[in-house]
Amino acid sequence: MIRTPAVPQTRATPDAPPAGGGLHKRTLPNGLRVVLSPHWPTPRAAVAVHYGVGFRSERPGQEGMAHLFEHLMFRGSASIADGAFFDGLLPLAGAANGTTHQDYTDYFQTVPAQALEQALFREADRMRAPRFAPAELSAQLVEVAREIRHMRDGRPYGGFPWPLLPQALFRTFANAHDGYGDPEQLGRITPEDCARFFDAYYAPSNAVLTVVGPQGPEQLGDLVERHFGDVPARAVATRQPLGEPAPDRDRLLRRTDPRAVRRAVAVGHLLPDPTTELPAYVANMVLAELTGRPGASSLPLPFTGPVGAGCGFFGPLDAVSPDVLVVTSLLPAGQTPEDFTGRLDAWWSRLRDPLAVASTAGDTVAAARSLAARHRRDHADLQRRCRALGRFELLHGRAELALELPGLLTATTAGQVASAAAALADAHQAVLVLEQGEVRGGPSAATPPTPAPAPAGEPAGPARPTGRPRPVPPLGDGVPPAFDGARETVLGNGLRVMAVPDRRAGLVEVRLRVSLGPAGWRRPERAAALLRAADRAAAASVRAMRLGGELQVSTGGQWADVSAWAPAGEFPRLMGIVADLLDPARLPDASAEPGSGSLRRSPEHRMDGALRLHWLGPQAAAEGAGGETLPALHRALLSSGDAVLVVVGDVSPRRAVEEAARALGDWRAAAPARVLPVLRPLVPAPAGVPDVLALREPSAAAVHLTLCAPEPPREGHGDAARYLATALLGGHFGARLAERCRRLGRADHVMFAARDLVADRARALVRITAPRRSLADVVQDVREETAALAAVPPGREELDTVRQYCAAQLLTAFDSPGLLADALRHTMVSGRGLEWVIRRPRLLGEVPGEAVSEAARTLFAPVTDTVVVLGDVGPAHEVAAELAVRG
């Protein structure tokens, strides 16, 4: 039987015709190229600006300048005070960032649709007149030096394969030099140097502006003209020549790293120029998929360890020619780099064989379909779509390539892949070997890179911000979250199903979450072992890959999760795979013990696991001692009555429900109905000493804490007040706990508040990471801030700020179908439904400050009575005494 509760029917946000090729392109009089993707079905918008300057634009003595300049572009402009770029973003749950690549630097923002004009204003202001204050430059030099230490110098295998491999493959300075640069050399850069760099490369004619949003093309075009039309045109420095002859011999570069546990090898080959040989380039993408993804080929791979392969150091089509196909591996003990490269050559030679061409035709089709589906999935994401359109327009002159690439991939033949393999097998290669040594480094490349000639046409004088500051435009009209035709359903076996249409990617996203129940909570390692065994028995992840999608099973101790996606046409097969995972008869009649594999859990998962046992009572540790077979454990843990299923994608909700019923309607719990033990009373000792669970980890540099209490049952619209109270205390950018840390100078403290389920009990909690010496201080912080929020209602300004933030935060779930599926799974597990998602913004606006204070008192006043600590701490009674209420 299927029971379908009523769901509000209203205008669709995610369910709208796909954008297809509906791009609008134009060039402004100042030379700025503009790409618009209007009517994108989302309540948020994305803006990206790609500048034609990257690592390969740097001249000798400028190494690292492009990356440093990316940081500086966030530090101030004519109308935005130094360091204030994010001030208008954070209250609206917006995000912004930038990245530096070989041939471009991009800056991008994602914001609610009503804040689109403000995002355009910020980008135009720094394109027109950035500020290079000495104090900001000094601060960013420190930050860049820290990033270099973290990404290249301070971690095992740092710089592998980029930027080390180009030093072996290339000979010109532009292609071979290290784009991170040297912190000491960067420290000599002046604000005047920065102004010259800006004037040389950051002209409108060297940039592409991309906008993706729900607005129409006329509205988007008017906003772009309003803010970018008067940015002055400027000349651009002459581009460095990038041409590289093909290597006339194999090249080898060795480097040492004291922290390299195993020898690593990277092999680089020049790729065809996508401008003139795009089909050949795409064939190399498919070849890399066959080479580096386990299960992508039916032919046995010759490698004895995991191999990664891909086009480009930062992704396919992410650079102009010369670009590189890279194959990497951590070598097993006893295998030499020469052995690996020999096996790789043999693999490519085998793929070029006429007999292999015929036998791998099906593999080629499957690999190409998988790549195409992943591309569509990636570019259904709002921000990724925006960045890809701008990148392809800047580098390859065709934003449309982002939309055409799936078709190019699926049109690739086995013969084209064989030709690509033959070309690689016949060509010389560059090999990077990184192995253990006493010091980090090694000899330079055999032939030093040739310095580039002095830049031609680069302006000699610095550029300075000009013009008066301009006012930030007001917010525009928003686009509320809405659904049309979505269904919430309960199958006859108790499985709750939610189906939402979303046609952005031509795919379907499936999320299944099952509560593990007491048997799983007592020994989460067994649950993890069961999920791995079920995946192997059903060949679930391999079969999903063959459909052109993916499937993963996981657990953090509370739930068993299945996350999967596939092309929409494969939805019935995907549901069949999920059904096979849930069939205990497929499992071998073997022990359910976890064996040698252990469950890797975060500090939060470990603390919650201890709390579950504590709340279940002292008998929990003694129960479930093991001995069950895998089928028996499957029946005990995976119950349809404790599960939710979410389907989001290019399939009608009615059909989604029918397929779910067909595939999972017979799934039932064979074990007796679960009866949870009575929750232990959590009452602190009379002296005010909290109930403490101490998990000792002597090597930990910091302590992790979870302060929590059971949440009383929700009544009426009180959930909205609790939502705001949680955000005000520790759930938004200006939360009380975060402001306290800033006020007291505790930069190494992290605190946030939340609500969730543990042992199927709703709870309120505060998570903390802090130095060990601050253990008592951080608990006192929570006590004082909770008391203040509970005692005095928040003022109107603070309450309006958090209301705005919470309403905007909801919209981030609509950035992609996958994110929407994840968010709806969380909504269903928390006992809510689509009605809550749709009505939440209005409900948040109706809550008075007094109700928020009462909610804070109800939720968070008791949280310091129960404390779970993970770190270098003593026994629980010593920690409890340390945390006793002061005064």
PDB file of N, CA, C and O in Angstrom, residues 830-872:
ATOM      1  N   SER A 830      15.117  14.215  10.162  1.00  0.00           N
ATOM      2  CA  SER A 830      14.806  15.026  11.339  1.00  0.00           C
ATOM      3  C   SER A 830      13.315  15.088  11.632  1.00  0.00           C
ATOM      4  O   SER A 830      12.888  15.805  12.545  1.00  0.00           O
ATOM      5  N   GLY A 831      12.510  14.350  10.866  1.00  0.00           N
ATOM      6  CA  GLY A 831      11.077  14.295  11.122  1.00  0.00           C
ATOM      7  C   GLY A 831      10.275  15.361  10.421  1.00  0.00           C
ATOM      8  O   GLY A 831       9.089  15.537  10.718  1.00  0.00           O
ATOM      9  N   ARG A 832      10.888  16.078   9.493  1.00  0.00           N
ATOM     10  CA  ARG A 832      10.182  17.137   8.773  1.00  0.00           C
ATOM     11  C   ARG A 832       9.942  16.697   7.337  1.00  0.00           C
ATOM     12  O   ARG A 832      10.388  15.635   6.916  1.00  0.00           O
ATOM     13  N   GLY A 833       9.278  17.557   6.583  1.00  0.00           N
ATOM     14  CA  GLY A 833       8.980  17.230   5.202  1.00  0.00           C
ATOM     15  C   GLY A 833       9.070  18.460   4.322  1.00  0.00           C
ATOM     16  O   GLY A 833       9.571  19.508   4.719  1.00  0.00           O
ATOM     17  N   LEU A 834       8.554  18.342   3.098  1.00  0.00           N
ATOM     18  CA  LEU A 834       8.616  19.443   2.145  1.00  0.00           C
ATOM     19  C   LEU A 834       7.894  20.686   2.658  1.00  0.00           C
ATOM     20  O   LEU A 834       8.301  21.815   2.373  1.00  0.00           O
ATOM     21  N   GLU A 835       6.845  20.485   3.414  1.00  0.00           N
ATOM     22  CA  GLU A 835       6.100  21.634   3.907  1.00  0.00           C
ATOM     23  C   GLU A 835       6.990  22.531   4.765  1.00  0.00           C
ATOM     24  O   GLU A 835       6.931  23.754   4.680  1.00  0.00           O
ATOM     25  N   TRP A 836       7.870  21.907   5.575  1.00  0.00           N
ATOM     26  CA  TRP A 836       8.785  22.687   6.406  1.00  0.00           C
ATOM     27  C   TRP A 836       9.767  23.470   5.530  1.00  0.00           C
ATOM     28  O   TRP A 836      10.042  24.640   5.771  1.00  0.00           O
ATOM     29  N   VAL A 837      10.281  22.844   4.495  1.00  0.00           N
ATOM     30  CA  VAL A 837      11.238  23.512   3.625  1.00  0.00           C
ATOM     31  C   VAL A 837      10.590  24.735   2.969  1.00  0.00           C
ATOM     32  O   VAL A 837      11.192  25.809   2.880  1.00  0.00           O
ATOM     33  N   ILE A 838       9.358  24.592   2.533  1.00  0.00           N
ATOM     34  CA  ILE A 838       8.684  25.675   1.826  1.00  0.00           C
ATOM     35  C   ILE A 838       8.255  26.790   2.777  1.00  0.00           C
ATOM     36  O   ILE A 838       8.378  27.979   2.475  1.00  0.00           O
ATOM     37  N   ARG A 839       7.805  26.414   3.967  1.00  0.00           N
ATOM     38  CA  ARG A 839       7.250  27.408   4.877  1.00  0.00           C
ATOM     39  C   ARG A 839       8.293  28.023   5.804  1.00  0.00           C
ATOM     40  O   ARG A 839       8.018  29.018   6.467  1.00  0.00           O
ATOM     41  N   ARG A 840       9.491  27.454   5.867  1.00  0.00           N
ATOM     42  CA  ARG A 840      10.460  27.912   6.858  1.00  0.00           C
ATOM     43  C   ARG A 840      10.769  29.407   6.776  1.00  0.00           C
ATOM     44  O   ARG A 840      10.772  30.090   7.814  1.00  0.00           O
ATOM     45  N   PRO A 841      11.030  29.986   5.596  1.00  0.00           N
ATOM     46  CA  PRO A 841      11.325  31.431   5.586  1.00  0.00           C
ATOM     47  C   PRO A 841      10.221  32.271   6.214  1.00  0.00           C
ATOM     48  O   PRO A 841      10.499  33.211   6.965  1.00  0.00           O
ATOM     49  N   ARG A 842       8.956  31.932   5.919  1.00  0.00           N
ATOM     50  CA  ARG A 842       7.861  32.698   6.514  1.00  0.00           C
ATOM     51  C   ARG A 842       7.798  32.487   8.020  1.00  0.00           C
ATOM     52  O   ARG A 842       7.599  33.436   8.790  1.00  0.00           O
ATOM     53  N   LEU A 843       7.979  31.244   8.468  1.00  0.00           N
ATOM     54  CA  LEU A 843       7.927  30.969   9.896  1.00  0.00           C
ATOM     55  C   LEU A 843       9.036  31.692  10.647  1.00  0.00           C
ATOM     56  O   LEU A 843       8.826  32.189  11.757  1.00  0.00           O
ATOM     57  N   LEU A 844      10.214  31.761  10.056  1.00  0.00           N
ATOM     58  CA  LEU A 844      11.306  32.453  10.724  1.00  0.00           C
ATOM     59  C   LEU A 844      10.985  33.929  10.907  1.00  0.00           C
ATOM     60  O   LEU A 844      11.384  34.540  11.904  1.00  0.00           O
ATOM     61  N   GLY A 845      10.278  34.503   9.960  1.00  0.00           N
ATOM     62  CA  GLY A 845       9.935  35.914  10.062  1.00  0.00           C
ATOM     63  C   GLY A 845       8.882  36.218  11.098  1.00  0.00           C
ATOM     64  O   GLY A 845       8.691  37.380  11.462  1.00  0.00           O
ATOM     65  N   GLU A 846       8.165  35.209  11.582  1.00  0.00           N
ATOM     66  CA  GLU A 846       7.076  35.419  12.542  1.00  0.00           C
ATOM     67  C   GLU A 846       7.513  35.248  13.989  1.00  0.00           C
ATOM     68  O   GLU A 846       6.735  35.520  14.907  1.00  0.00           O
ATOM     69  N   VAL A 847       8.729  34.785  14.239  1.00  0.00           N
ATOM     70  CA  VAL A 847       9.148  34.447  15.597  1.00  0.00           C
ATOM     71  C   VAL A 847       9.590  35.703  16.340  1.00  0.00           C
ATOM     72  O   VAL A 847      10.493  36.419  15.878  1.00  0.00           O
ATOM     73  N   PRO A 848       9.007  36.013  17.501  1.00  0.00           N
ATOM     74  CA  PRO A 848       9.456  37.168  18.293  1.00  0.00           C
ATOM     75  C   PRO A 848      10.716  36.825  19.088  1.00  0.00           C
ATOM     76  O   PRO A 848      11.054  35.662  19.309  1.00  0.00           O
ATOM     77  N   GLY A 849      11.417  37.868  19.523  1.00  0.00           N
ATOM     78  CA  GLY A 849      12.647  37.669  20.281  1.00  0.00           C
ATOM     79  C   GLY A 849      12.439  36.903  21.569  1.00  0.00           C
ATOM     80  O   GLY A 849      13.298  36.118  21.992  1.00  0.00           O
ATOM     81  N   GLU A 850      11.286  37.107  22.227  1.00  0.00           N
ATOM     82  CA  GLU A 850      11.018  36.395  23.485  1.00  0.00           C
ATOM     83  C   GLU A 850      10.967  34.885  23.256  1.00  0.00           C
ATOM     84  O   GLU A 850      11.435  34.101  24.092  1.00  0.00           O
ATOM     85  N   ALA A 851      10.392  34.469  22.121  1.00  0.00           N
ATOM     86  CA  ALA A 851      10.331  33.038  21.824  1.00  0.00           C
ATOM     87  C   ALA A 851      11.724  32.466  21.565  1.00  0.00           C
ATOM     88  O   ALA A 851      12.012  31.315  21.914  1.00  0.00           O
ATOM     89  N   VAL A 852      12.596  33.267  20.973  1.00  0.00           N
ATOM     90  CA  VAL A 852      13.968  32.811  20.729  1.00  0.00           C
ATOM     91  C   VAL A 852      14.695  32.626  22.049  1.00  0.00           C
ATOM     92  O   VAL A 852      15.413  31.641  22.255  1.00  0.00           O
ATOM     93  N   SER A 853      14.523  33.557  22.986  1.00  0.00           N
ATOM     94  CA  SER A 853      15.152  33.419  24.299  1.00  0.00           C
ATOM     95  C   SER A 853      14.641  32.183  25.022  1.00  0.00           C
ATOM     96  O   SER A 853      15.413  31.448  25.651  1.00  0.00           O
ATOM     97  N   GLU A 854      13.355  31.947  24.951  1.00  0.00           N
ATOM     98  CA  GLU A 854      12.795  30.763  25.595  1.00  0.00           C
ATOM     99  C   GLU A 854      13.346  29.497  24.953  1.00  0.00           C
ATOM    100  O   GLU A 854      13.663  28.510  25.639  1.00  0.00           O
ATOM    101  N   ALA A 855      13.476  29.498  23.636  1.00  0.00           N
ATOM    102  CA  ALA A 855      14.040  28.337  22.955  1.00  0.00           C
ATOM    103  C   ALA A 855      15.489  28.112  23.372  1.00  0.00           C
ATOM    104  O   ALA A 855      15.930  26.972  23.558  1.00  0.00           O
ATOM    105  N   ALA A 856      16.252  29.196  23.515  1.00  0.00           N
ATOM    106  CA  ALA A 856      17.644  29.057  23.963  1.00  0.00           C
ATOM    107  C   ALA A 856      17.703  28.467  25.356  1.00  0.00           C
ATOM    108  O   ALA A 856      18.565  27.624  25.660  1.00  0.00           O
ATOM    109  N   ARG A 857      16.801  28.891  26.222  1.00  0.00           N
ATOM    110  CA  ARG A 857      16.755  28.352  27.587  1.00  0.00           C
ATOM    111  C   ARG A 857      16.408  26.864  27.560  1.00  0.00           C
ATOM    112  O   ARG A 857      17.018  26.046  28.263  1.00  0.00           O
ATOM    113  N   THR A 858      15.467  26.499  26.728  1.00  0.00           N
ATOM    114  CA  THR A 858      15.036  25.095  26.655  1.00  0.00           C
ATOM    115  C   THR A 858      16.110  24.200  26.065  1.00  0.00           C
ATOM    116  O   THR A 858      16.365  23.100  26.556  1.00  0.00           O
ATOM    117  N   LEU A 859      16.748  24.674  25.004  1.00  0.00           N
ATOM    118  CA  LEU A 859      17.688  23.831  24.272  1.00  0.00           C
ATOM    119  C   LEU A 859      19.077  23.805  24.890  1.00  0.00           C
ATOM    120  O   LEU A 859      19.673  22.736  25.070  1.00  0.00           O
ATOM    121  N   PHE A 860      19.631  24.998  25.176  1.00  0.00           N
ATOM    122  CA  PHE A 860      21.060  25.079  25.419  1.00  0.00           C
ATOM    123  C   PHE A 860      21.460  25.310  26.871  1.00  0.00           C
ATOM    124  O   PHE A 860      22.629  25.121  27.208  1.00  0.00           O
ATOM    125  N   ALA A 861      20.530  25.712  27.733  1.00  0.00           N
ATOM    126  CA  ALA A 861      20.907  25.836  29.141  1.00  0.00           C
ATOM    127  C   ALA A 861      21.404  24.512  29.722  1.00  0.00           C
ATOM    128  O   ALA A 861      22.343  24.504  30.514  1.00  0.00           O
ATOM    129  N   PRO A 862      20.821  23.355  29.317  1.00  0.00           N
ATOM    130  CA  PRO A 862      21.298  22.093  29.909  1.00  0.00           C
ATOM    131  C   PRO A 862      22.543  21.496  29.239  1.00  0.00           C
ATOM    132  O   PRO A 862      23.043  20.479  29.715  1.00  0.00           O
ATOM    133  N   VAL A 863      23.065  22.071  28.140  1.00  0.00           N
ATOM    134  CA  VAL A 863      24.073  21.341  27.377  1.00  0.00           C
ATOM    135  C   VAL A 863      25.381  21.162  28.128  1.00  0.00           C
ATOM    136  O   VAL A 863      26.103  20.185  27.898  1.00  0.00           O
ATOM    137  N   THR A 864      25.710  22.082  29.045  1.00  0.00           N
ATOM    138  CA  THR A 864      26.973  21.916  29.764  1.00  0.00           C
ATOM    139  C   THR A 864      26.871  20.889  30.880  1.00  0.00           C
ATOM    140  O   THR A 864      27.858  20.624  31.564  1.00  0.00           O
ATOM    141  N   ASP A 865      25.696  20.296  31.062  1.00  0.00           N
ATOM    142  CA  ASP A 865      25.561  19.222  32.052  1.00  0.00           C
ATOM    143  C   ASP A 865      26.111  17.901  31.539  1.00  0.00           C
ATOM    144  O   ASP A 865      26.404  17.002  32.321  1.00  0.00           O
ATOM    145  N   THR A 866      26.203  17.743  30.219  1.00  0.00           N
ATOM    146  CA  THR A 866      26.750  16.524  29.610  1.00  0.00           C
ATOM    147  C   THR A 866      27.864  16.932  28.652  1.00  0.00           C
ATOM    148  O   THR A 866      27.622  17.651  27.684  1.00  0.00           O
ATOM    149  N   VAL A 867      29.073  16.483  28.916  1.00  0.00           N
ATOM    150  CA  VAL A 867      30.246  16.884  28.150  1.00  0.00           C
ATOM    151  C   VAL A 867      31.016  15.643  27.727  1.00  0.00           C
ATOM    152  O   VAL A 867      31.353  14.795  28.562  1.00  0.00           O
ATOM    153  N   VAL A 868      31.270  15.537  26.424  1.00  0.00           N
ATOM    154  CA  VAL A 868      32.135  14.478  25.897  1.00  0.00           C
ATOM    155  C   VAL A 868      33.430  15.144  25.449  1.00  0.00           C
ATOM    156  O   VAL A 868      33.395  16.112  24.678  1.00  0.00           O
ATOM    157  N   VAL A 869      34.576  14.635  25.921  1.00  0.00           N
ATOM    158  CA  VAL A 869      35.872  15.244  25.639  1.00  0.00           C
ATOM    159  C   VAL A 869      36.762  14.217  24.970  1.00  0.00           C
ATOM    160  O   VAL A 869      36.877  13.073  25.440  1.00  0.00           O
ATOM    161  N   LEU A 870      37.410  14.620  23.899  1.00  0.00           N
ATOM    162  CA  LEU A 870      38.392  13.789  23.211  1.00  0.00           C
ATOM    163  C   LEU A 870      39.698  14.558  23.141  1.00  0.00           C
ATOM    164  O   LEU A 870      39.750  15.651  22.584  1.00  0.00           O
ATOM    165  N   GLY A 871      40.752  13.994  23.718  1.00  0.00           N
ATOM    166  CA  GLY A 871      42.042  14.668  23.685  1.00  0.00           C
ATOM    167  C   GLY A 871      42.968  14.151  24.755  1.00  0.00           C
ATOM    168  O   GLY A 871      42.756  13.073  25.337  1.00  0.00           O
ATOM    169  N   ASP A 872      43.990  14.925  25.041  1.00  0.00           N
ATOM    170  CA  ASP A 872      44.994  14.545  26.040  1.00  0.00           C
ATOM    171  C   ASP A 872      44.484  14.943  27.417  1.00  0.00           C
ATOM    172  O   ASP A 872      44.886  15.951  27.995  1.00  0.00           O
TER     173      ASP A 872
END
